[in-house]
XYZ file of C-alpha atoms in Angstrom:
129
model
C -27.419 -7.597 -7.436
C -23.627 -7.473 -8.201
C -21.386 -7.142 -4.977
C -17.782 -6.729 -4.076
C -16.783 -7.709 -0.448
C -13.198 -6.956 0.675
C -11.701 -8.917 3.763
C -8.015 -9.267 5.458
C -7.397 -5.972 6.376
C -6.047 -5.495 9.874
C -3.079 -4.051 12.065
C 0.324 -5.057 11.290
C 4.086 -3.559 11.840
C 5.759 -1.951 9.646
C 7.370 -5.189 7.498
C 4.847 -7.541 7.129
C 2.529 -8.392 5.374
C -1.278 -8.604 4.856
C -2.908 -10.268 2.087
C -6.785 -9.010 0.983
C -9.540 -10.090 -0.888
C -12.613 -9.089 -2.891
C -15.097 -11.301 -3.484
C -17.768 -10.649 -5.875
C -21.375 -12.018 -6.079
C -24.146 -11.510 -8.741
C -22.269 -12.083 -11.477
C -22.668 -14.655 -13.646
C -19.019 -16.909 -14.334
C -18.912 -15.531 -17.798
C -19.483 -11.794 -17.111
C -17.199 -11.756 -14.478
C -14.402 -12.655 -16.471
C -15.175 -9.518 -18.556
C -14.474 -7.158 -15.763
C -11.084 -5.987 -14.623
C -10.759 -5.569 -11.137
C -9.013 -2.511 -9.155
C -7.457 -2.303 -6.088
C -7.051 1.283 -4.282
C -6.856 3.194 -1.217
C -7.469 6.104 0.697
C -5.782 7.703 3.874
C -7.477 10.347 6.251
C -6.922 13.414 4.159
C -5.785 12.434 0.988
C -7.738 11.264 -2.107
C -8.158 7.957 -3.531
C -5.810 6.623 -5.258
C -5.161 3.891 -7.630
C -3.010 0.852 -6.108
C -3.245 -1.997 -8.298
C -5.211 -3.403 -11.310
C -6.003 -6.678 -12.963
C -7.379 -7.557 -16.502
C -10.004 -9.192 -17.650
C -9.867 -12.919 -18.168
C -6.505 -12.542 -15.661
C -4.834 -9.881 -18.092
C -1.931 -7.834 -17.522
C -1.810 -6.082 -14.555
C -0.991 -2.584 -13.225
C 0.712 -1.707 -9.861
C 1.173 2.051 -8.730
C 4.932 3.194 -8.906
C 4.863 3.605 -4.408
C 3.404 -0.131 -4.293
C 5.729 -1.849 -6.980
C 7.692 -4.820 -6.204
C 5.876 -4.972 -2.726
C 2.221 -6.011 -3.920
C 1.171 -8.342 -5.936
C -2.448 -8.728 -7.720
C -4.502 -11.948 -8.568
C -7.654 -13.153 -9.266
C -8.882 -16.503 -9.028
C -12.152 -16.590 -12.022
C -13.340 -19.634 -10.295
C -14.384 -18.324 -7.258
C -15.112 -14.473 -8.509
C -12.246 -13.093 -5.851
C -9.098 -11.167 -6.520
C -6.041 -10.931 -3.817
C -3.851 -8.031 -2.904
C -1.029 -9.472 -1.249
C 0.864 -6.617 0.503
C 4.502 -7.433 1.408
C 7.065 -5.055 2.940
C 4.143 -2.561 4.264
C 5.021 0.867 5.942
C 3.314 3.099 7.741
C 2.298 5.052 4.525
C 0.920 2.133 3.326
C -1.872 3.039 5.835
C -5.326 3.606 4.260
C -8.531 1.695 3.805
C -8.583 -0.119 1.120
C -11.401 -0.378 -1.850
C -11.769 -2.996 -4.848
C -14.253 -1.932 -7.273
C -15.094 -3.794 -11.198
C -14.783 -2.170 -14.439
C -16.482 -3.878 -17.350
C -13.535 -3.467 -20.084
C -11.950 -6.569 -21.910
C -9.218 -4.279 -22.597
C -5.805 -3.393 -20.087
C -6.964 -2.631 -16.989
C -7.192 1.270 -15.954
C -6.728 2.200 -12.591
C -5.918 5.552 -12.931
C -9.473 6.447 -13.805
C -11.872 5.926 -11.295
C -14.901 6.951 -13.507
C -14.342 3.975 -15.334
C -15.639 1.733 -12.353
C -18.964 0.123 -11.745
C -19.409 -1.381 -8.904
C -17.231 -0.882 -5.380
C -16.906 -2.684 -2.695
C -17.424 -1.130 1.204
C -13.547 -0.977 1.868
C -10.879 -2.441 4.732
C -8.965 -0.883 7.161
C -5.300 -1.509 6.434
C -3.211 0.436 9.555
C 0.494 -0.540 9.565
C 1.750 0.596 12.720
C 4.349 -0.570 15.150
């Protein structure tokens, strides 16, 4: 049974920094190198929304325009976990936070959120002074 398991969310002022994880379990090493891996996020009231992406097979990667140059997306295949390192965080940066696995070998799409199999049960993420 495939899982995704985010961690590292928390409380932190506006200016630091946070880094989160997603670790994923029931997949095999190979077939989890076929799945790009999403990051996004949802405040009270808003929708979800598409933060972050990376390939397959660590691919190129995708960062929304509000995030970019303040996050920054890997994935270590070895241990079936990709990091969100958030840098710079602001209040609007406030959300909980979702990773979910799309089974594409292609560039990773995180605009669509259809495209996604499997989600993980989300972080809190409050940046507050």
């Amino acid at each position: 049974q495939v899982q995704l398991v985010e961690s590292g969310g928390g409380l932190v002022q506006p200016g630091g920094s946070l880094r989160l994880s997603c670790a994923a379990s029931g997949f095999t090493l190979d077939d989890y190198n076929d799945y790009a891996i999403g990051w996004f996020r949802q405040a009270p009231g808003k929708e979800r929304e598409g933060v972050s992406c990376i390939s397959s097979s660590d691919g190129p990667t995708y960062y929304a325009y509000s995030v970019k140059g303040r996050f920054t997306i890997s994935r270590d295949n070895t241990k079936n976990t990709v990091y969100l390192q958030m840098n710079s965080l602001k209040p609007e940066d406030t959300a909980v936070y979702y990773c979910a696995a799309d089974h594409f070998r292609g560039p990773c799409r995180v605009a669509t959120m259809r495209y996604y199999d499997y989600w993980g049960q989300g972080a809190q993420v409050t940046v507050s002074s």
